[in-house]
Coordinates of C-alpha atoms in Angstrom, one line a residue:
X1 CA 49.1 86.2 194.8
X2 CA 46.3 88.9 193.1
X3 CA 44.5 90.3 196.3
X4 CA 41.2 88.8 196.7
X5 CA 38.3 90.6 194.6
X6 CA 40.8 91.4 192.1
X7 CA 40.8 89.5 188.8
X8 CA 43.7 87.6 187.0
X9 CA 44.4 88.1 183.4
X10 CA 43.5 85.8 181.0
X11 CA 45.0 85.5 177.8
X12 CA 43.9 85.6 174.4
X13 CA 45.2 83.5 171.7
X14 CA 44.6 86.1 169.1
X15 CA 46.3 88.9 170.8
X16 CA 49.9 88.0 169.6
X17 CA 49.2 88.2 165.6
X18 CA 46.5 90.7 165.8
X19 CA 46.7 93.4 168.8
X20 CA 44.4 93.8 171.4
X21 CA 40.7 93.4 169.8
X22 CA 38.3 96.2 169.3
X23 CA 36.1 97.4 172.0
X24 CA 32.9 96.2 171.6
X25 CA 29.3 95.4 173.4
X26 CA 27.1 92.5 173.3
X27 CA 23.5 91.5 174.9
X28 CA 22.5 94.6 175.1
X29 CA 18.8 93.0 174.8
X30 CA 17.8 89.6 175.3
X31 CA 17.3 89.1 171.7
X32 CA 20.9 90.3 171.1
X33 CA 22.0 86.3 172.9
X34 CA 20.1 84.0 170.9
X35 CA 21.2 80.0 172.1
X36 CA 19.1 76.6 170.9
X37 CA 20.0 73.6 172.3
X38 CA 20.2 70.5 169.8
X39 CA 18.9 67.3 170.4
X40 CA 20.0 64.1 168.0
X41 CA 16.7 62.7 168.9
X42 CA 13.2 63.6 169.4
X43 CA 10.3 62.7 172.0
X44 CA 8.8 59.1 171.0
X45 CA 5.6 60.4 171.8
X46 CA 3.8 58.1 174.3
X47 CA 5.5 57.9 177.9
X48 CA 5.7 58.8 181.4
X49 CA 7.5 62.2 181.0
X50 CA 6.0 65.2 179.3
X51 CA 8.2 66.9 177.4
X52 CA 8.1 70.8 177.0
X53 CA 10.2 72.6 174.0
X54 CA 10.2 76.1 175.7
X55 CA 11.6 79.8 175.0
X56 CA 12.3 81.4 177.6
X57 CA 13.7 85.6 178.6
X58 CA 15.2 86.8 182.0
X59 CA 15.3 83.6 183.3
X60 CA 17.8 81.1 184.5
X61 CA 16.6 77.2 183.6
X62 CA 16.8 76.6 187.4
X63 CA 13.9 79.3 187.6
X64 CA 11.7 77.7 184.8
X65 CA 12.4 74.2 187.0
X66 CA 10.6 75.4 189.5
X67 CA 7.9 77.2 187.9
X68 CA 7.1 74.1 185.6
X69 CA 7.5 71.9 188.9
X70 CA 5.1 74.5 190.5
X71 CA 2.8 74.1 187.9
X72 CA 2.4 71.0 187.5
X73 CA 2.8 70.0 191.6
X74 CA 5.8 67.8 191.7
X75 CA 9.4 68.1 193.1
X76 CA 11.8 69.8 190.9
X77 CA 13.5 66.7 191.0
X78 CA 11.0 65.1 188.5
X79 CA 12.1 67.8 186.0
X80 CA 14.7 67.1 183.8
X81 CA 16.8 69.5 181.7
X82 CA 19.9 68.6 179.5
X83 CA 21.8 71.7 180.3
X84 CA 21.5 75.0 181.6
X85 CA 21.1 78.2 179.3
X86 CA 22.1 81.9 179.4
X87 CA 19.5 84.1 182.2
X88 CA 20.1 87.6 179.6
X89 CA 19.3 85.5 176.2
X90 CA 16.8 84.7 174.4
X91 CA 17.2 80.6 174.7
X92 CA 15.0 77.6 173.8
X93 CA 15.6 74.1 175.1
X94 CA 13.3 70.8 176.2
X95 CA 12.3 70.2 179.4
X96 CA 10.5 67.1 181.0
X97 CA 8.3 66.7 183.8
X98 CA 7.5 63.1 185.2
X99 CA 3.8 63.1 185.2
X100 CA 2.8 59.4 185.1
X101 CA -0.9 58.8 185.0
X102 CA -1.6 61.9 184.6
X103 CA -2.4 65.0 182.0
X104 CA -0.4 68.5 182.4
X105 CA -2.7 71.0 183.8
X106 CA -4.9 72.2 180.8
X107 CA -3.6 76.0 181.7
X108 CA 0.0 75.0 182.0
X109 CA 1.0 77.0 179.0
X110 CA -0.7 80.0 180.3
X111 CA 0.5 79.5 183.7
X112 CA 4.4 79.3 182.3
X113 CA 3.7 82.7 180.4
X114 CA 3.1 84.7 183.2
X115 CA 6.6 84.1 184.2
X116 CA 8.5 85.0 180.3
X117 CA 8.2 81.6 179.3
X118 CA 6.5 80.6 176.4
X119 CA 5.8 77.0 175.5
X120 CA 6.4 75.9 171.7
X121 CA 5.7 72.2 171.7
X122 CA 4.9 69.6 173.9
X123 CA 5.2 65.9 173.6
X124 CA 5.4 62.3 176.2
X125 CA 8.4 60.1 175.9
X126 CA 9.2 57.4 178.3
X127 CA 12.3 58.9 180.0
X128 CA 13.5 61.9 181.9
X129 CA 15.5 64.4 180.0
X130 CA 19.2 64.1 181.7
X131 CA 21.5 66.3 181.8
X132 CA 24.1 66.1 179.1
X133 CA 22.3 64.2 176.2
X134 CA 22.2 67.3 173.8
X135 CA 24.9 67.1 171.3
X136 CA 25.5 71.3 171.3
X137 CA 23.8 74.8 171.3
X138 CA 23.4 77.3 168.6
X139 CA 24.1 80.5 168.8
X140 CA 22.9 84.2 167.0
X141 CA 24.9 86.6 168.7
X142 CA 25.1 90.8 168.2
X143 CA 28.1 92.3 168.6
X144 CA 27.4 96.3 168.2
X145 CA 29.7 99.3 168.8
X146 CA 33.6 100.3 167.7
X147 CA 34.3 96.6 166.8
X148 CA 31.6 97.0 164.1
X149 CA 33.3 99.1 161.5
X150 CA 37.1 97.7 162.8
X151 CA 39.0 96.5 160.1
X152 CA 40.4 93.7 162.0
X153 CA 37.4 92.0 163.4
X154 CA 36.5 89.6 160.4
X155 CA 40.1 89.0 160.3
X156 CA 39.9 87.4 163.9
X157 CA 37.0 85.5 163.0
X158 CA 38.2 83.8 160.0
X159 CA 41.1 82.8 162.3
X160 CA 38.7 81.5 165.1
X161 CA 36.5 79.6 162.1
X162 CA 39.8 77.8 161.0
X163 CA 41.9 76.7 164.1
X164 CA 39.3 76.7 166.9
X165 CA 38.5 78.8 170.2
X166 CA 39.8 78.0 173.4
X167 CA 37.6 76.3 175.8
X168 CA 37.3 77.6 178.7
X169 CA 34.4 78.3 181.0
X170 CA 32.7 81.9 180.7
X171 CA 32.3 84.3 183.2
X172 CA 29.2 83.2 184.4
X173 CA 29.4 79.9 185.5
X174 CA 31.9 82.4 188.3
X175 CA 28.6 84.6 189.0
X176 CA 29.0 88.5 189.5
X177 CA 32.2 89.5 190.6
X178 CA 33.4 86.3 190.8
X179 CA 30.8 85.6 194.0
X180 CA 30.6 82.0 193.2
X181 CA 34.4 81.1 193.4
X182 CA 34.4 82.7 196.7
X183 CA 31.7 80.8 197.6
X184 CA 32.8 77.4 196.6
X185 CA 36.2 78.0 197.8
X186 CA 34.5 78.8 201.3
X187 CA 31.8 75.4 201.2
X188 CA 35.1 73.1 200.1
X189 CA 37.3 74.3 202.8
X190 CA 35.0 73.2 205.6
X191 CA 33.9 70.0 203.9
X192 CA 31.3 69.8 201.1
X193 CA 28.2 68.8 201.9
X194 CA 24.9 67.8 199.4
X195 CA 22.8 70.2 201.8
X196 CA 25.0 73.3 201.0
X197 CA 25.1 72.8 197.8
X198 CA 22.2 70.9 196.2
X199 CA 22.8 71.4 192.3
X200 CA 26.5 71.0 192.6
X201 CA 27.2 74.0 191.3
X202 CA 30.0 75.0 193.9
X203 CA 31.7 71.8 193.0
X204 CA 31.2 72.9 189.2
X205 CA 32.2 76.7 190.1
X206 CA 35.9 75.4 191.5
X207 CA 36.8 72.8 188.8
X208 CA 35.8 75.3 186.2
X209 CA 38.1 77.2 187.6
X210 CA 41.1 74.7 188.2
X211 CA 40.6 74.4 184.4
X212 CA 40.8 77.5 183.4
X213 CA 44.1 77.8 185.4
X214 CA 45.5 75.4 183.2
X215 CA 44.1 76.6 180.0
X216 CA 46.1 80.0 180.6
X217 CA 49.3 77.5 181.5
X218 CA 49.2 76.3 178.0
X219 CA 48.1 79.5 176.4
X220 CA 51.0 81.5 178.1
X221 CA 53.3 78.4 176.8
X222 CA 51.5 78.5 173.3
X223 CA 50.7 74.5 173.0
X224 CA 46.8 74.9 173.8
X225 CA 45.9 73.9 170.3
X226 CA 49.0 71.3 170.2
X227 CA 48.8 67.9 171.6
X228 CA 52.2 67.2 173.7
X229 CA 53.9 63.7 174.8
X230 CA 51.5 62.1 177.3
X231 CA 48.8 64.3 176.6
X232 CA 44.9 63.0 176.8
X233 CA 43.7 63.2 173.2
X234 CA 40.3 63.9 173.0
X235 CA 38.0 63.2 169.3
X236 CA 36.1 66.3 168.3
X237 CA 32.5 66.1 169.2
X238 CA 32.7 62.8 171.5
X239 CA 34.0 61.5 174.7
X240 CA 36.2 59.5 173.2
X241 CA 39.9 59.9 174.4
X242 CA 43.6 58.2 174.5
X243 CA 46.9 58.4 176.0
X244 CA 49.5 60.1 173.3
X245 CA 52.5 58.7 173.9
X246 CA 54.4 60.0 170.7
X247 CA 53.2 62.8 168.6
X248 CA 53.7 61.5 165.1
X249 CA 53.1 63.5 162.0
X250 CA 49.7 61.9 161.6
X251 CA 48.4 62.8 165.4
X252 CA 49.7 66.5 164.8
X253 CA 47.7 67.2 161.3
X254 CA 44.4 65.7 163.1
X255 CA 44.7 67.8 165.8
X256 CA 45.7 70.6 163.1
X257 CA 42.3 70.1 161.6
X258 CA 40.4 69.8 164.6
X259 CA 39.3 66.6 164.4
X260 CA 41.8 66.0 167.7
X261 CA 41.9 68.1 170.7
X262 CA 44.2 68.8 173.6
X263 CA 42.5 67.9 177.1
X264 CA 42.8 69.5 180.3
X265 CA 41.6 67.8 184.2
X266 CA 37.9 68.8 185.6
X267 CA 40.2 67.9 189.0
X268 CA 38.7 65.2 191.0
X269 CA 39.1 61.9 192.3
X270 CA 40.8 59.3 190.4
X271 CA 44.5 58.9 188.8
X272 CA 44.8 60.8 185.3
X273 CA 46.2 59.2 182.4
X274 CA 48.7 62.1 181.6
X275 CA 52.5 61.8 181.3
X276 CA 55.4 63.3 180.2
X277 CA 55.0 67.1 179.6
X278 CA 51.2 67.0 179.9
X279 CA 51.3 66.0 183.5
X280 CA 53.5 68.6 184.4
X281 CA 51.1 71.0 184.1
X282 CA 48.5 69.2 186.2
X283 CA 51.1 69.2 188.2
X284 CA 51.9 72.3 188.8
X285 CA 48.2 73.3 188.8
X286 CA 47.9 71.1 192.6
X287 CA 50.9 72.9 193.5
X288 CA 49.1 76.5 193.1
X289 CA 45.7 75.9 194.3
X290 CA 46.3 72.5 196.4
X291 CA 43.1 73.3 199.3
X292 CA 41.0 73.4 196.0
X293 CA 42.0 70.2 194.5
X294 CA 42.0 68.7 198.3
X295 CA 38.2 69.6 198.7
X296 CA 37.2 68.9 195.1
X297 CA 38.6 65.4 196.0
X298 CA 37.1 65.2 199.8
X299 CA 34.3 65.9 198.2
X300 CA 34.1 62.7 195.9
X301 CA 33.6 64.5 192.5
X302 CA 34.9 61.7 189.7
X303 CA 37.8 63.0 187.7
X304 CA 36.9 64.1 184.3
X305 CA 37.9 65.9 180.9
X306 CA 37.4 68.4 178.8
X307 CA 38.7 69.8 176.1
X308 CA 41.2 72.5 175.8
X309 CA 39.7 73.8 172.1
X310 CA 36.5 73.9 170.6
X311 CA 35.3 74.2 166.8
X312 CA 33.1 76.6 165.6
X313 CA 30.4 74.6 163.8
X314 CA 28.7 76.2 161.0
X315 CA 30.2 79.4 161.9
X316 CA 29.0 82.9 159.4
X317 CA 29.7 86.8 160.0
X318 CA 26.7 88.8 158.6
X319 CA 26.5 92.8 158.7
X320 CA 23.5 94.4 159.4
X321 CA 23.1 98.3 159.9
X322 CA 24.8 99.0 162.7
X323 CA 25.8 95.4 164.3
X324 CA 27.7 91.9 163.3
X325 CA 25.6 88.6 164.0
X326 CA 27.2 85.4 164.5
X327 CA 26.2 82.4 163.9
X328 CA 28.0 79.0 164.8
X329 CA 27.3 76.0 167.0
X330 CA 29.7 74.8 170.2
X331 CA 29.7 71.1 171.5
X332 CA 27.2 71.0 174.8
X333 CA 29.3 72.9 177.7
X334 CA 31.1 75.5 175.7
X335 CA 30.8 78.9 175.9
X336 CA 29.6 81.7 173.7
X337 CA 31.3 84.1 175.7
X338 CA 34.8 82.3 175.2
X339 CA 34.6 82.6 171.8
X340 CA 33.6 87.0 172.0
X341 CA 36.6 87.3 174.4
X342 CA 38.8 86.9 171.4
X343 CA 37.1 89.1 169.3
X344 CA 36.1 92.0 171.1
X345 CA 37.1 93.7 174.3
X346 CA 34.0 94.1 176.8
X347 CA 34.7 94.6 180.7
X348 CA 32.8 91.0 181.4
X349 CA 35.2 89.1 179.0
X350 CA 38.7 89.8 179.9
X351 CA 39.4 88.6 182.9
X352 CA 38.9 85.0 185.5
X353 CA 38.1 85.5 189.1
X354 CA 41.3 85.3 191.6
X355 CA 41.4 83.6 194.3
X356 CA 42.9 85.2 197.7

């Protein structure tokens, strides 16, 4: 077992046909992490709810919450926010405020801006933004330093564009120095409770990493990108998933062409639908980390899944003097930072907290 406040490896895909990538930085400004979330719809315009399309810097969403609930003198709970976005970015996403009656304050704008957040638009629709409703987030990222002029790089990317990244969770939904596992490992041993954790992001922290776990399973075995006998099939860009019982030559060139993906457990309660060869390594993941799976299910979290790949939508490689920018969309929950740990080696992307 790694001692505690060490980190695990975590391998990269890429490594085995390319080498070890090229060192390289990233948000080394704000404006260096660009992410937009997308919405398939738009406020209707009349309503209860005041919606805000905001940009914000140096901020978590969590911190414009309160500030708009502040603002506006409500509970945080009558904002509503789809998903949460990168603190070092530059990032733009709707938020809604339940203000039924009633105007915004006429200086609300003004009163955000103090805090680095700048309002774009604003609109009423009847409902609360919930969390989850965004289809994806679009991202214009700078990569600057040796990996720049490497000769490999573009190489990698191409790669990436073609067969997909793997999905796991970046390095911070785990917090600095992997603070949060620590923490969520601590609040599940002695029984979770709502009042210790009030956003649920312990209970996010410790199935993100339980997933992760089983990501590097199948990465280690190479069949992350393949679907296996009894595997949870999931359909690109949906929720929509099925039991695989045989993996016929038409299943294996969907998932070839990504419009089929692998699926691994958010761990929680409820009976999987794995067999076969899949299971096993759900298996095995209770076996290694059983307190965690034990409180995640004490707990009452629902069994979920997610999958093991993502697709670059719209992906592009531009040069500029001195930097790459890349462009490309993820579904909603996937991380920029997954896809640069393939690409370039930075101290923040190579590695997943440890447990002790």
């Amino acid at each position: 077992m790694t001692p505690a406040g060490k980190a695990e490896p975590w391998p990269r895909v890429l490594d085995a046909d390319f080498g070890p990538p090229p060192a390289g930085d990233y948000r080394a400004t704000p404006e260096d992490f660009v992410v937009e979330e997308i919405l398939d719809f738009a406020p209707e315009g009349q309503g209860e709810h005041l919606w805000l399309w905001i940009e914000k810097r140096g901020l978590t969403t969590l911190e414009v919450v309160r500030h708009l609930a502040r603002a506006c003198e409500v509970t945080q709970r009558a904002v509503g926010y789809a998903g949460m976005k990168d603190r070092i970015a530059v990032t733009r996403q709707w938020l809604s405020v339940h203000l039924p009656g009633r105007e915004g304050p006429g200086d609300l704008a003004e009163r955000l801006a103090i805090h680095g957040v700048q309002v774009v638009e604003q609109a009423r629709h009847p409902r609360k933004l919930k969390r989850g409703v965004h289809r994806g987030n679009r991202f214009s990222l700078v990569i600057t330093g040796e990996a720049v002029q490497a000769p490999g790089l573009e190489a990698r990317w191409e790669w990436l564009c073609r067969h997909g990244a793997p999905n796991g969770f970046g390095p911070q939904r785990f917090g600095p120095d992997g603070r949060n596992l620590a923490r969520a490992r601590a609040v599940l041993a002695r029984g979770w409770r709502k009042r210790d954790d009030r956003e649920g992001m312990m209970l996010s922290t410790a199935r993100s990493y339980l997933f992760n776990e089983l990501l590097a399973m199948r990465q280690g075995d190479g069949n992350w990108d393949r679907l296996l006998p009894g595997e949870v099939a999931m359909l690109d860009g949906t929720a929509s998933q099925f039991v695989v019982e045989t993996v016929d030559a038409e299943l294996a060139e969907r998932a070839a062409r990504l419009d089929l993906h692998p699926s691994g457990v958010l761990w929680g309660v409820g009976s999987s639908a794995t067999a076969g060869s899949a299971a096993e390594y759900e298996q095995r993941l209770r076996e290694r980390h059983g307190p965690l799976c034990d409180g995640l299910e004490s707990a009452g979290v629902k069994l979920a899944r997610r999958p093991l790949r993502m697709r670059l939508g719209e992906p592009r490689l531009s040069r500029e003097p001195a930097c790459l920018r890349l462009d490309f969309i993820l579904p909603r929950g996937s991380f920029a930072t997954a896809v640069l740990r393939e690409l370039i080696e930075h101290p923040t992307l190579g590695t997943t907290p440890a447990l002790a």
